[in-house]
mmCIF file of C-alpha atoms in Angstrom:
data_model
loop_
_atom_site.group_PDB
_atom_site.id
_atom_site.type_symbol
_atom_site.label_atom_id
_atom_site.label_comp_id
_atom_site.label_asym_id
_atom_site.label_seq_id
_atom_site.Cartn_x
_atom_site.Cartn_y
_atom_site.Cartn_z
ATOM 1 C CA MET A 1 0.000 0.000 0.000
ATOM 2 C CA ARG A 2 1.343 3.396 -0.958
ATOM 3 C CA LEU A 3 1.053 6.488 1.187
ATOM 4 C CA LEU A 4 -1.261 7.896 -1.479
ATOM 5 C CA THR A 5 -3.833 5.325 -0.439
ATOM 6 C CA HIS A 6 -3.067 5.786 3.242
ATOM 7 C CA ASN A 7 -3.747 9.478 2.773
ATOM 8 C CA MET A 8 -7.205 8.726 1.380
ATOM 9 C CA LEU A 9 -8.205 5.988 3.810
ATOM 10 C CA SER A 10 -10.075 6.591 6.993
ATOM 11 C CA SER A 11 -11.670 4.271 9.473
ATOM 12 C CA ASN A 12 -15.388 3.919 8.864
ATOM 13 C CA MET A 13 -16.344 1.974 11.927
ATOM 14 C CA LYS A 14 -19.638 2.646 13.580
ATOM 15 C CA GLY A 15 -19.468 5.568 15.971
ATOM 16 C CA VAL A 16 -16.089 6.873 14.815
ATOM 17 C CA SER A 17 -16.431 10.566 13.999
ATOM 18 C CA ASN A 18 -12.905 11.226 12.790
ATOM 19 C CA GLY A 19 -11.131 8.118 11.569
ATOM 20 C CA PHE A 20 -8.341 10.000 9.825
ATOM 21 C CA PRO A 21 -5.388 9.601 9.719
ATOM 22 C CA LEU A 22 -4.904 5.942 10.472
ATOM 23 C CA ARG A 23 -1.798 5.334 12.543
ATOM 24 C CA ILE A 24 0.793 3.156 10.823
ATOM 25 C CA GLU A 25 2.545 0.238 12.481
ATOM 26 C CA VAL A 26 5.513 -0.713 10.344
ATOM 27 C CA GLU A 27 6.974 -4.170 10.008
ATOM 28 C CA LYS A 28 8.332 -4.009 6.506
ATOM 29 C CA VAL A 29 8.633 -1.225 3.960
ATOM 30 C CA VAL A 30 9.548 -1.716 0.308
ATOM 31 C CA GLU A 31 10.351 0.850 -2.343
ATOM 32 C CA LYS A 32 9.197 0.510 -5.921
ATOM 33 C CA GLN A 33 10.194 2.778 -8.755
ATOM 34 C CA VAL A 34 7.316 4.693 -10.329
ATOM 35 C CA ASP A 35 7.435 7.052 -13.301
ATOM 36 C CA PHE A 36 7.702 10.672 -12.216
ATOM 37 C CA ASN A 37 4.753 12.791 -13.328
ATOM 38 C CA PRO A 38 4.749 16.397 -12.080
ATOM 39 C CA ASP A 39 1.248 17.096 -13.465
ATOM 40 C CA PHE A 40 -0.270 14.371 -11.353
ATOM 41 C CA LEU A 41 1.539 15.607 -8.258
ATOM 42 C CA LYS A 42 0.377 19.172 -8.786
ATOM 43 C CA ASN A 43 -3.156 17.922 -9.255
ATOM 44 C CA MET A 44 -3.007 15.763 -6.142
ATOM 45 C CA PHE A 45 -1.366 18.388 -3.945
ATOM 46 C CA SER A 46 -4.648 20.107 -3.101
ATOM 47 C CA LYS A 47 -6.218 16.795 -2.146
ATOM 48 C CA VAL A 48 -3.423 15.405 -0.053
ATOM 49 C CA HIS A 49 -3.562 16.006 3.673
ATOM 50 C CA TRP A 50 -0.019 17.253 4.039
ATOM 51 C CA LYS A 51 0.515 16.701 7.722
ATOM 52 C CA ALA A 52 -0.726 13.128 7.511
ATOM 53 C CA LEU A 53 1.606 12.457 4.589
ATOM 54 C CA ALA A 54 4.641 13.994 6.263
ATOM 55 C CA ASP A 55 4.012 12.097 9.497
ATOM 56 C CA ALA A 56 3.372 8.845 7.679
ATOM 57 C CA SER A 57 6.522 9.125 5.583
ATOM 58 C CA ARG A 58 8.546 9.783 8.729
ATOM 59 C CA ILE A 59 7.170 6.619 10.327
ATOM 60 C CA MET A 60 8.098 4.742 7.163
ATOM 61 C CA GLY A 61 11.660 5.953 7.550
ATOM 62 C CA TYR A 62 11.719 8.828 5.082
ATOM 63 C CA ALA A 63 12.289 12.149 6.834
ATOM 64 C CA GLU A 64 12.897 14.434 3.870
ATOM 65 C CA LEU A 65 9.445 16.002 3.677
ATOM 66 C CA PRO A 66 8.986 19.429 5.316
ATOM 67 C CA GLU A 67 6.446 19.856 8.128
ATOM 68 C CA GLU A 68 4.391 22.243 6.082
ATOM 69 C CA ALA A 69 4.013 22.875 2.412
ATOM 70 C CA ASP A 70 2.168 25.298 0.190
ATOM 71 C CA ARG A 71 1.496 25.730 -3.494
ATOM 72 C CA SER A 72 4.543 27.853 -4.197
ATOM 73 C CA MET A 73 6.819 24.953 -3.361
ATOM 74 C CA LEU A 74 5.426 22.983 -6.292
ATOM 75 C CA ASP A 75 7.708 24.899 -8.631
ATOM 76 C CA SER A 76 10.772 23.348 -7.106
ATOM 77 C CA ASP A 77 11.815 20.143 -8.817
ATOM 78 C CA ASP A 78 13.601 18.955 -5.708
ATOM 79 C CA PHE A 79 10.422 19.247 -3.662
ATOM 80 C CA LEU A 80 8.370 17.464 -6.324
ATOM 81 C CA ARG A 81 10.823 14.565 -6.364
ATOM 82 C CA LYS A 82 10.552 14.160 -2.612
ATOM 83 C CA PHE A 83 6.781 14.458 -2.751
ATOM 84 C CA HIS A 84 6.711 11.850 -5.518
ATOM 85 C CA HIS A 85 8.917 9.467 -3.591
ATOM 86 C CA ALA A 86 6.854 9.718 -0.409
ATOM 87 C CA LEU A 87 3.477 9.547 -2.124
ATOM 88 C CA LEU A 88 4.003 6.815 -4.705
ATOM 89 C CA GLU A 89 7.181 4.876 -4.092
ATOM 90 C CA LEU A 90 7.045 3.959 -0.411
ATOM 91 C CA HIS A 91 5.002 0.815 0.111
ATOM 92 C CA LEU A 92 3.886 -0.540 3.444
ATOM 93 C CA GLU A 93 4.307 -4.247 2.806
ATOM 94 C CA GLU A 94 3.677 -5.716 6.247
ATOM 95 C CA GLY A 95 2.291 -4.017 9.318
ATOM 96 C CA ALA A 96 -1.000 -2.561 10.393
ATOM 97 C CA LEU A 97 -3.198 0.502 10.292
ATOM 98 C CA VAL A 98 -4.701 1.587 13.587
ATOM 99 C CA CYS A 99 -7.906 3.544 13.988
ATOM 100 C CA PRO A 100 -7.024 6.750 15.897
ATOM 101 C CA GLU A 101 -10.225 6.721 17.970
ATOM 102 C CA THR A 102 -10.906 3.116 18.829
ATOM 103 C CA GLY A 103 -7.466 1.582 18.429
ATOM 104 C CA ARG A 104 -8.858 -1.124 16.148
ATOM 105 C CA ARG A 105 -6.045 -2.695 14.103
ATOM 106 C CA PHE A 106 -6.430 -3.283 10.385
ATOM 107 C CA PRO A 107 -3.637 -5.704 9.474
ATOM 108 C CA VAL A 108 -1.641 -5.163 6.289
ATOM 109 C CA ASN A 109 -0.453 -8.361 4.581
ATOM 110 C CA LYS A 110 1.524 -8.455 1.380
ATOM 111 C CA GLY A 111 0.720 -4.779 0.917
ATOM 112 C CA ILE A 112 -3.043 -5.253 1.152
ATOM 113 C CA PRO A 113 -4.776 -3.686 4.144
ATOM 114 C CA ASN A 114 -7.668 -5.727 5.431
ATOM 115 C CA MET A 115 -10.417 -3.171 5.975
ATOM 116 C CA LEU A 116 -13.196 -5.719 6.514
ATOM 117 C CA LEU A 117 -15.282 -4.852 9.536
ATOM 118 C CA HIS A 118 -16.909 -7.303 11.896
ATOM 119 C CA GLU A 119 -20.663 -7.405 12.025
ATOM 120 C CA ASP A 120 -20.847 -5.375 15.225
ATOM 121 C CA GLU A 121 -18.630 -2.621 13.834
ATOM 122 C CA VAL A 122 -20.793 -1.718 10.844
ATOM 123 C CA MET B 1 -27.247 -15.581 -17.945
ATOM 124 C CA SER B 2 -28.454 -19.010 -16.970
ATOM 125 C CA SER B 3 -26.301 -19.351 -13.885
ATOM 126 C CA ARG B 4 -25.670 -16.346 -11.780
ATOM 127 C CA PRO B 5 -22.680 -16.477 -9.437
ATOM 128 C CA GLU B 6 -24.613 -14.331 -6.953
ATOM 129 C CA HIS B 7 -26.916 -17.284 -6.356
ATOM 130 C CA ALA B 8 -24.108 -19.746 -5.771
ATOM 131 C CA ALA B 9 -22.340 -18.259 -2.766
ATOM 132 C CA PRO B 10 -21.232 -14.956 -1.218
ATOM 133 C CA PRO B 11 -18.481 -13.250 -3.248
ATOM 134 C CA GLU B 12 -15.676 -13.918 -0.780
ATOM 135 C CA VAL B 13 -16.589 -17.618 -0.860
ATOM 136 C CA PHE B 14 -17.425 -17.937 -4.536
ATOM 137 C CA TYR B 15 -14.183 -16.391 -5.739
ATOM 138 C CA ASP B 16 -11.867 -18.819 -3.971
ATOM 139 C CA ASP B 17 -8.391 -19.757 -5.165
ATOM 140 C CA THR B 18 -9.553 -22.036 -7.968
ATOM 141 C CA GLU B 19 -12.282 -19.714 -9.187
ATOM 142 C CA ALA B 20 -9.933 -16.711 -9.061
ATOM 143 C CA ARG B 21 -7.337 -18.593 -11.085
ATOM 144 C CA LYS B 22 -9.990 -19.739 -13.570
ATOM 145 C CA TYR B 23 -11.327 -16.229 -13.878
ATOM 146 C CA THR B 24 -7.992 -14.695 -14.711
ATOM 147 C CA SER B 25 -6.672 -17.411 -17.009
ATOM 148 C CA SER B 26 -9.678 -17.341 -19.300
ATOM 149 C CA SER B 27 -8.828 -15.267 -22.337
ATOM 150 C CA ARG B 28 -12.519 -14.794 -23.034
ATOM 151 C CA ILE B 29 -13.168 -13.205 -19.655
ATOM 152 C CA ILE B 30 -10.064 -11.048 -19.997
ATOM 153 C CA GLU B 31 -11.296 -9.797 -23.335
ATOM 154 C CA ILE B 32 -14.794 -9.069 -22.075
ATOM 155 C CA GLN B 33 -13.464 -7.316 -18.987
ATOM 156 C CA GLY B 34 -11.170 -5.245 -21.162
ATOM 157 C CA LYS B 35 -14.032 -4.169 -23.399
ATOM 158 C CA LEU B 36 -16.289 -3.330 -20.490
ATOM 159 C CA THR B 37 -13.558 -1.269 -18.861
ATOM 160 C CA LYS B 38 -12.851 0.578 -22.068
ATOM 161 C CA ARG B 39 -16.499 1.441 -22.441
ATOM 162 C CA ALA B 40 -16.779 2.433 -18.783
ATOM 163 C CA LEU B 41 -13.798 4.758 -19.182
ATOM 164 C CA GLU B 42 -15.461 6.262 -22.232
ATOM 165 C CA LEU B 43 -18.615 6.912 -20.225
ATOM 166 C CA LEU B 44 -16.578 8.306 -17.355
ATOM 167 C CA ALA B 45 -15.644 11.141 -19.713
ATOM 168 C CA LEU B 46 -12.576 12.324 -17.846
ATOM 169 C CA PRO B 47 -11.254 15.656 -19.060
ATOM 170 C CA ASP B 48 -8.783 15.119 -21.846
ATOM 171 C CA ASP B 49 -5.931 17.193 -20.430
ATOM 172 C CA GLY B 50 -3.321 14.491 -20.027
ATOM 173 C CA ILE B 51 -3.206 14.803 -16.258
ATOM 174 C CA PRO B 52 -3.449 11.394 -14.578
ATOM 175 C CA LYS B 53 -6.384 11.061 -12.235
ATOM 176 C CA LEU B 54 -6.941 9.173 -9.030
ATOM 177 C CA LEU B 55 -9.616 6.584 -9.762
ATOM 178 C CA LEU B 56 -11.393 3.980 -7.725
ATOM 179 C CA ASP B 57 -12.089 0.469 -8.973
ATOM 180 C CA ILE B 58 -14.831 -1.106 -6.915
ATOM 181 C CA GLY B 59 -14.757 -4.876 -7.080
ATOM 182 C CA CYS B 60 -11.379 -4.797 -8.787
ATOM 183 C CA GLY B 61 -10.860 -8.553 -8.523
ATOM 184 C CA SER B 62 -7.593 -9.596 -10.072
ATOM 185 C CA GLY B 63 -6.992 -6.145 -11.477
ATOM 186 C CA LEU B 64 -8.022 -6.860 -15.067
ATOM 187 C CA SER B 65 -9.796 -3.538 -15.363
ATOM 188 C CA GLY B 66 -7.154 -1.783 -13.328
ATOM 189 C CA GLU B 67 -4.568 -2.658 -15.950
ATOM 190 C CA LYS B 68 -6.544 -0.656 -18.481
ATOM 191 C CA LEU B 69 -6.568 2.290 -16.119
ATOM 192 C CA SER B 70 -2.812 2.042 -15.628
ATOM 193 C CA LYS B 71 -2.359 1.902 -19.373
ATOM 194 C CA LYS B 72 -4.086 5.264 -19.638
ATOM 195 C CA GLY B 73 -1.674 6.547 -17.029
ATOM 196 C CA HIS B 74 -4.143 6.896 -14.172
ATOM 197 C CA GLN B 75 -3.455 6.007 -10.574
ATOM 198 C CA TRP B 76 -6.069 3.786 -9.024
ATOM 199 C CA ILE B 77 -7.143 2.174 -5.793
ATOM 200 C CA GLY B 78 -8.909 -1.160 -6.047
ATOM 201 C CA LEU B 79 -11.314 -2.596 -3.544
ATOM 202 C CA ASP B 80 -12.419 -6.215 -3.425
ATOM 203 C CA ILE B 81 -13.849 -8.600 -0.883
ATOM 204 C CA SER B 82 -12.124 -11.736 -2.148
ATOM 205 C CA GLN B 83 -8.617 -12.345 -0.806
ATOM 206 C CA SER B 84 -8.011 -14.981 -3.492
ATOM 207 C CA MET B 85 -8.736 -12.535 -6.289
ATOM 208 C CA LEU B 86 -6.430 -9.966 -4.710
ATOM 209 C CA ASN B 87 -3.692 -12.586 -4.431
ATOM 210 C CA VAL B 88 -3.946 -13.155 -8.169
ATOM 211 C CA ALA B 89 -3.769 -9.398 -8.648
ATOM 212 C CA LEU B 90 -0.551 -9.360 -6.619
ATOM 213 C CA GLU B 91 0.917 -12.078 -8.802
ATOM 214 C CA ARG B 92 0.063 -10.080 -11.875
ATOM 215 C CA GLU B 93 1.895 -7.132 -10.339
ATOM 216 C CA VAL B 94 -0.798 -4.565 -10.963
ATOM 217 C CA GLU B 95 0.211 -0.971 -10.456
ATOM 218 C CA GLY B 96 -2.710 0.209 -8.348
ATOM 219 C CA ASP B 97 -3.113 -0.203 -4.626
ATOM 220 C CA LEU B 98 -5.367 -2.957 -3.391
ATOM 221 C CA LEU B 99 -7.691 -2.975 -0.425
ATOM 222 C CA LEU B 100 -9.510 -5.907 1.072
ATOM 223 C CA GLY B 101 -12.898 -4.506 1.924
ATOM 224 C CA ASP B 102 -16.638 -4.844 1.603
ATOM 225 C CA MET B 103 -18.334 -2.124 -0.433
ATOM 226 C CA GLY B 104 -21.552 -2.740 1.487
ATOM 227 C CA GLN B 105 -19.852 -1.549 4.668
ATOM 228 C CA GLY B 106 -19.038 1.817 3.174
ATOM 229 C CA LEU B 107 -15.797 2.758 1.495
ATOM 230 C CA GLY B 108 -13.952 4.486 4.306
ATOM 231 C CA LEU B 109 -12.312 7.152 2.191
ATOM 232 C CA ARG B 110 -11.728 10.808 2.908
ATOM 233 C CA ASP B 111 -14.221 13.323 1.484
ATOM 234 C CA GLY B 112 -13.919 14.663 -2.040
ATOM 235 C CA VAL B 113 -10.597 13.119 -2.998
ATOM 236 C CA ILE B 114 -11.455 10.662 -5.779
ATOM 237 C CA ASP B 115 -11.663 11.880 -9.383
ATOM 238 C CA GLY B 116 -13.822 9.055 -10.659
ATOM 239 C CA ALA B 117 -14.984 5.544 -9.939
ATOM 240 C CA ILE B 118 -15.641 2.509 -12.064
ATOM 241 C CA SER B 119 -16.968 -0.879 -11.222
ATOM 242 C CA ILE B 120 -17.315 -3.805 -13.571
ATOM 243 C CA SER B 121 -19.966 -6.421 -12.794
ATOM 244 C CA ALA B 122 -19.899 -5.915 -9.073
ATOM 245 C CA VAL B 123 -22.685 -3.740 -7.744
ATOM 246 C CA GLN B 124 -25.414 -6.350 -8.278
ATOM 247 C CA TRP B 125 -23.776 -8.404 -5.525
ATOM 248 C CA LEU B 126 -25.066 -5.815 -3.077
ATOM 249 C CA CYS B 127 -28.632 -6.894 -3.786
ATOM 250 C CA ASN B 128 -28.023 -10.250 -2.121
ATOM 251 C CA ALA B 129 -28.164 -10.844 1.593
ATOM 252 C CA ASP B 130 -25.480 -13.405 2.347
ATOM 253 C CA LYS B 131 -25.528 -13.161 6.114
ATOM 254 C CA SER B 132 -28.325 -12.707 8.570
ATOM 255 C CA SER B 133 -26.929 -9.284 9.393
ATOM 256 C CA HIS B 134 -27.053 -8.162 5.764
ATOM 257 C CA ASP B 135 -29.811 -5.893 4.572
ATOM 258 C CA PRO B 136 -29.398 -5.037 0.876
ATOM 259 C CA ARG B 137 -31.078 -1.668 1.382
ATOM 260 C CA LEU B 138 -28.752 -0.632 4.180
ATOM 261 C CA ARG B 139 -25.738 -1.898 2.264
ATOM 262 C CA LEU B 140 -26.701 -0.010 -0.876
ATOM 263 C CA LYS B 141 -27.263 3.083 1.222
ATOM 264 C CA ALA B 142 -23.889 2.768 2.930
ATOM 265 C CA PHE B 143 -22.157 2.141 -0.376
ATOM 266 C CA PHE B 144 -23.642 4.995 -2.366
ATOM 267 C CA GLY B 145 -23.514 7.386 0.585
ATOM 268 C CA SER B 146 -19.825 6.828 1.186
ATOM 269 C CA LEU B 147 -19.069 6.905 -2.523
ATOM 270 C CA TYR B 148 -20.848 10.221 -2.916
ATOM 271 C CA ARG B 149 -18.833 11.744 -0.115
ATOM 272 C CA SER B 150 -15.500 10.487 -1.385
ATOM 273 C CA LEU B 151 -15.955 11.746 -4.956
ATOM 274 C CA SER B 152 -15.006 15.285 -5.818
ATOM 275 C CA ARG B 153 -17.719 17.614 -7.109
ATOM 276 C CA GLY B 154 -18.746 16.886 -10.661
ATOM 277 C CA ALA B 155 -16.891 13.573 -10.691
ATOM 278 C CA ARG B 156 -18.517 10.622 -12.314
ATOM 279 C CA ALA B 157 -18.989 7.013 -11.365
ATOM 280 C CA VAL B 158 -19.704 4.378 -13.983
ATOM 281 C CA PHE B 159 -20.890 0.953 -12.903
ATOM 282 C CA GLN B 160 -21.406 -1.880 -15.307
ATOM 283 C CA VAL B 161 -24.090 -3.998 -13.691
ATOM 284 C CA TYR B 162 -25.998 -7.185 -14.363
ATOM 285 C CA PRO B 163 -29.256 -6.623 -12.527
ATOM 286 C CA GLU B 164 -31.252 -9.797 -12.204
ATOM 287 C CA ASN B 165 -34.566 -8.123 -12.912
ATOM 288 C CA VAL B 166 -36.268 -4.776 -13.143
ATOM 289 C CA ASP B 167 -36.734 -4.575 -9.394
ATOM 290 C CA GLN B 168 -33.008 -4.810 -8.772
ATOM 291 C CA ARG B 169 -32.269 -2.113 -11.310
ATOM 292 C CA VAL B 170 -34.848 0.168 -9.734
ATOM 293 C CA LEU B 171 -33.513 -0.588 -6.268
ATOM 294 C CA ILE B 172 -29.932 0.209 -7.205
ATOM 295 C CA LEU B 173 -30.858 3.364 -9.079
ATOM 296 C CA ASN B 174 -33.142 4.466 -6.299
ATOM 297 C CA TYR B 175 -30.444 4.327 -3.670
ATOM 298 C CA ALA B 176 -27.988 6.093 -5.948
ATOM 299 C CA MET B 177 -30.460 8.953 -6.359
ATOM 300 C CA ARG B 178 -31.128 9.101 -2.638
ATOM 301 C CA ALA B 179 -27.424 9.497 -2.000
ATOM 302 C CA GLY B 180 -27.564 12.638 -4.156
ATOM 303 C CA PHE B 181 -26.234 11.347 -7.455
ATOM 304 C CA SER B 182 -27.858 12.346 -10.689
ATOM 305 C CA GLY B 183 -27.643 10.271 -13.785
ATOM 306 C CA GLY B 184 -29.229 7.199 -15.214
ATOM 307 C CA VAL B 185 -28.809 3.947 -17.024
ATOM 308 C CA VAL B 186 -27.131 3.580 -20.391
ATOM 309 C CA VAL B 187 -27.933 0.347 -22.174
ATOM 310 C CA ASP B 188 -25.676 -0.881 -24.956
ATOM 311 C CA PHE B 189 -27.224 -3.261 -27.478
ATOM 312 C CA PRO B 190 -30.637 -3.436 -25.749
ATOM 313 C CA HIS B 191 -32.039 -5.867 -28.331
ATOM 314 C CA SER B 192 -29.357 -8.476 -28.006
ATOM 315 C CA SER B 193 -29.578 -10.835 -25.079
ATOM 316 C CA LYS B 194 -25.881 -11.685 -25.147
ATOM 317 C CA ARG B 195 -24.293 -8.352 -25.897
ATOM 318 C CA ARG B 196 -26.693 -6.292 -23.860
ATOM 319 C CA LYS B 197 -24.745 -4.382 -21.244
ATOM 320 C CA GLU B 198 -26.046 -1.937 -18.717
ATOM 321 C CA TYR B 199 -24.053 0.932 -17.292
ATOM 322 C CA LEU B 200 -25.089 3.090 -14.412
ATOM 323 C CA VAL B 201 -23.678 6.524 -15.110
ATOM 324 C CA LEU B 202 -23.783 8.700 -12.020
ATOM 325 C CA THR B 203 -22.613 12.236 -11.523
ATOM 326 C CA CYS B 204 -21.803 13.734 -8.194
ATOM 327 C CA GLY B 205 -23.924 16.778 -7.499
ATOM 328 C CA PRO B 206 -27.020 18.253 -9.125
ATOM 329 C CA PRO B 207 -27.491 17.941 -12.877
ATOM 330 C CA SER B 208 -25.961 20.614 -15.065
ATOM 331 C CA VAL B 209 -24.947 21.024 -18.690
ATOM 332 C CA ASN B 210 -22.030 18.642 -18.482
ATOM 333 C CA THR B 211 -23.924 15.913 -16.698
ATOM 334 C CA SER B 212 -25.952 14.838 -19.700
ATOM 335 C CA ILE B 213 -26.248 11.104 -20.109
ATOM 336 C CA PRO B 214 -24.291 9.668 -23.012
ATOM 337 C CA LYS B 215 -25.932 7.592 -25.698
ATOM 338 C CA GLY B 216 -26.040 3.826 -25.610
ATOM 339 C CA LYS B 217 -24.193 1.845 -28.221
ATOM 340 C CA SER B 218 -26.079 0.140 -31.001
ATOM 341 C CA GLU B 219 -25.232 -2.671 -33.352
ATOM 342 C CA GLU B 220 -24.407 -0.216 -36.088
ATOM 343 C CA ASP B 221 -21.324 1.324 -34.645
ATOM 344 C CA GLY B 222 -18.352 -0.686 -33.551
ATOM 345 C CA GLU B 223 -17.719 -4.129 -34.933
ATOM 346 C CA SER B 224 -20.377 -5.708 -37.072
ATOM 347 C CA CYS B 225 -22.719 -8.214 -35.550
ATOM 348 C CA SER B 226 -24.039 -10.921 -37.809
ATOM 349 C CA ASP B 227 -26.900 -12.505 -35.930
ATOM 350 C CA GLU B 228 -28.639 -9.250 -35.212
ATOM 351 C CA GLU B 229 -30.775 -7.367 -37.643
ATOM 352 C CA SER B 230 -30.012 -3.760 -37.018
ATOM 353 C CA SER B 231 -32.994 -1.509 -37.106
ATOM 354 C CA GLY B 232 -33.054 2.262 -36.801
ATOM 355 C CA ASP B 233 -30.590 4.095 -34.632
ATOM 356 C CA GLU B 234 -33.179 5.275 -32.163
ATOM 357 C CA GLU B 235 -34.422 1.821 -31.369
ATOM 358 C CA ASN B 236 -31.049 0.432 -30.427
ATOM 359 C CA GLN B 237 -30.373 3.010 -27.807
ATOM 360 C CA THR B 238 -32.058 3.344 -24.526
ATOM 361 C CA VAL B 239 -31.181 6.098 -22.217
ATOM 362 C CA CYS B 240 -33.312 6.939 -19.279
ATOM 363 C CA VAL B 241 -32.618 9.841 -17.037
ATOM 364 C CA SER B 242 -33.763 10.278 -13.513
ATOM 365 C CA ASP B 243 -32.694 12.313 -10.571
ATOM 366 C CA ARG B 244 -34.238 13.763 -7.490
ATOM 367 C CA HIS B 245 -34.311 17.269 -8.932
ATOM 368 C CA ARG B 246 -36.727 16.259 -11.658
ATOM 369 C CA PRO B 247 -39.690 18.652 -11.857
ATOM 370 C CA ARG B 248 -42.960 17.320 -10.521
ATOM 371 C CA LYS B 249 -45.622 16.207 -12.973
ATOM 372 C CA LYS B 250 -47.781 19.104 -14.009
ATOM 373 C CA GLN B 251 -51.119 19.090 -12.306
ATOM 374 C CA LYS B 252 -53.989 18.558 -14.674
ATOM 375 C CA THR B 253 -55.755 21.837 -15.194
ATOM 376 C CA MET B 254 -58.640 20.376 -17.195
ATOM 377 C CA ARG B 255 -61.475 19.385 -14.915
ATOM 378 C CA GLY B 256 -64.406 17.311 -16.042
ATOM 379 C CA LYS B 257 -64.581 15.270 -19.207
ATOM 380 C CA GLY B 258 -65.201 17.968 -21.780
ATOM 381 C CA ARG B 259 -67.719 18.491 -24.610
ATOM 382 C CA GLU B 260 -66.146 15.980 -26.962
ATOM 383 C CA TRP B 261 -66.461 13.192 -24.467
ATOM 384 C CA VAL B 262 -70.106 14.007 -23.777
ATOM 385 C CA LEU B 263 -70.917 14.046 -27.492
ATOM 386 C CA LYS B 264 -69.242 10.705 -27.972
ATOM 387 C CA LYS B 265 -71.162 9.134 -25.116
ATOM 388 C CA LYS B 266 -74.450 10.526 -26.351
ATOM 389 C CA GLU B 267 -73.744 9.079 -29.772
ATOM 390 C CA GLN B 268 -73.046 5.676 -28.243
ATOM 391 C CA LEU B 269 -76.313 5.736 -26.282
ATOM 392 C CA ARG B 270 -78.205 6.841 -29.391
ATOM 393 C CA ARG B 271 -76.821 3.854 -31.269
ATOM 394 C CA LYS B 272 -78.087 1.609 -28.506
ATOM 395 C CA GLY B 273 -81.530 3.050 -29.091
ATOM 396 C CA ASN B 274 -81.845 5.032 -25.864
ATOM 397 C CA VAL B 275 -83.738 8.301 -25.715
ATOM 398 C CA VAL B 276 -81.060 10.988 -25.714
ATOM 399 C CA PRO B 277 -81.621 14.749 -25.667
ATOM 400 C CA PRO B 278 -80.471 16.477 -28.891
ATOM 401 C CA ASP B 279 -76.997 18.069 -29.172
ATOM 402 C CA THR B 280 -77.271 21.817 -28.834
ATOM 403 C CA LYS B 281 -74.964 24.669 -28.035
ATOM 404 C CA TYR B 282 -75.835 24.074 -24.370
ATOM 405 C CA THR B 283 -74.489 20.535 -24.392
ATOM 406 C CA ALA B 284 -71.659 20.189 -21.879
ATOM 407 C CA ARG B 285 -71.331 23.942 -21.519
ATOM 408 C CA LYS B 286 -69.432 25.449 -18.675
ATOM 409 C CA ARG B 287 -71.438 26.324 -15.605
ATOM 410 C CA LYS B 288 -70.882 29.253 -13.383
ATOM 411 C CA ALA B 289 -68.901 28.560 -10.226
ATOM 412 C CA ARG B 290 -71.927 28.940 -7.935
ATOM 413 C CA PHE B 291 -73.738 26.058 -9.576
#
């Protein structure tokens, strides 16, 4: 699972009012090369929750992203490369996502988070 | 459509390791899936500006449709309930991210982040109750509600569906409209039982100029079809539009049956041989309100 997906996912358990961002428990991280596309990044920038992305990338062992970012930084190629790497190339292979309110763990196996809820959580 | 997989078992059970393998090694299924995805992408009508979009593939299975999305350069997130299908997707090294999840439990995505959603032959599964805790209505509501929230304004969702009957189609469409979507059903090849394909084309937000429903495909365009006689263009396309902002039916202003109707009735009675007063200028005239 890439951080792009982590940035979009939230816990939708019954009774959880703010299930975002899911906390990451890391067991194994892999990196996969992806083609660099600045247009996509610029388009996604407004949709990405920056703080969640920066925190998540730090947990995954990549500390290059600044704490805060704004539109003007998109002109810098260096920044875009870092953004690209954090968003698309870092994969959480094994580990878990944890709901920030209830502490419910969603295990991640082979890069696939198991978001299935039990009957009493729907 | 003699055997429907929905009747055999719940999706996570039906698509086990053997079925998943079978599904993905059949060149026929791969071809059909490819065609359906291509058509769904066409109906999705993403702006042609070369910027890759973030799409959602609901019921992505082994990622057959996702591959088409990757080919177009889009990033996608796939959701499926069958672990076996997702394992096959992993083997095929698809480029999108995969989630193991149940669409009937809601999607669990942040608001307004997805640029478009497609789903190939999946949504009809929601109409089945596989567990005692399942209520198709609640599951449809949860699904469409969460989808509506996660799509950005003006984004589209295209679902290729195989509804079992009219009731299912109405049910699905109904819940989509309740969630706030506008749109309708596009039917390709409505007169052919084999090639007939239905697409639910939904737009996020109230209808506007750019939310018009595209036309269905007929036998005439695309590859030729031998066993079908192709009649006029109009007949091969069905497009119905519905949304919750549709204006109410106009109230009938005409009250009473009118002079023509009275004359006709009198004529009928005359033919029967009854005694009927003659037709004059007073016949079926308007009365004053106080009468």
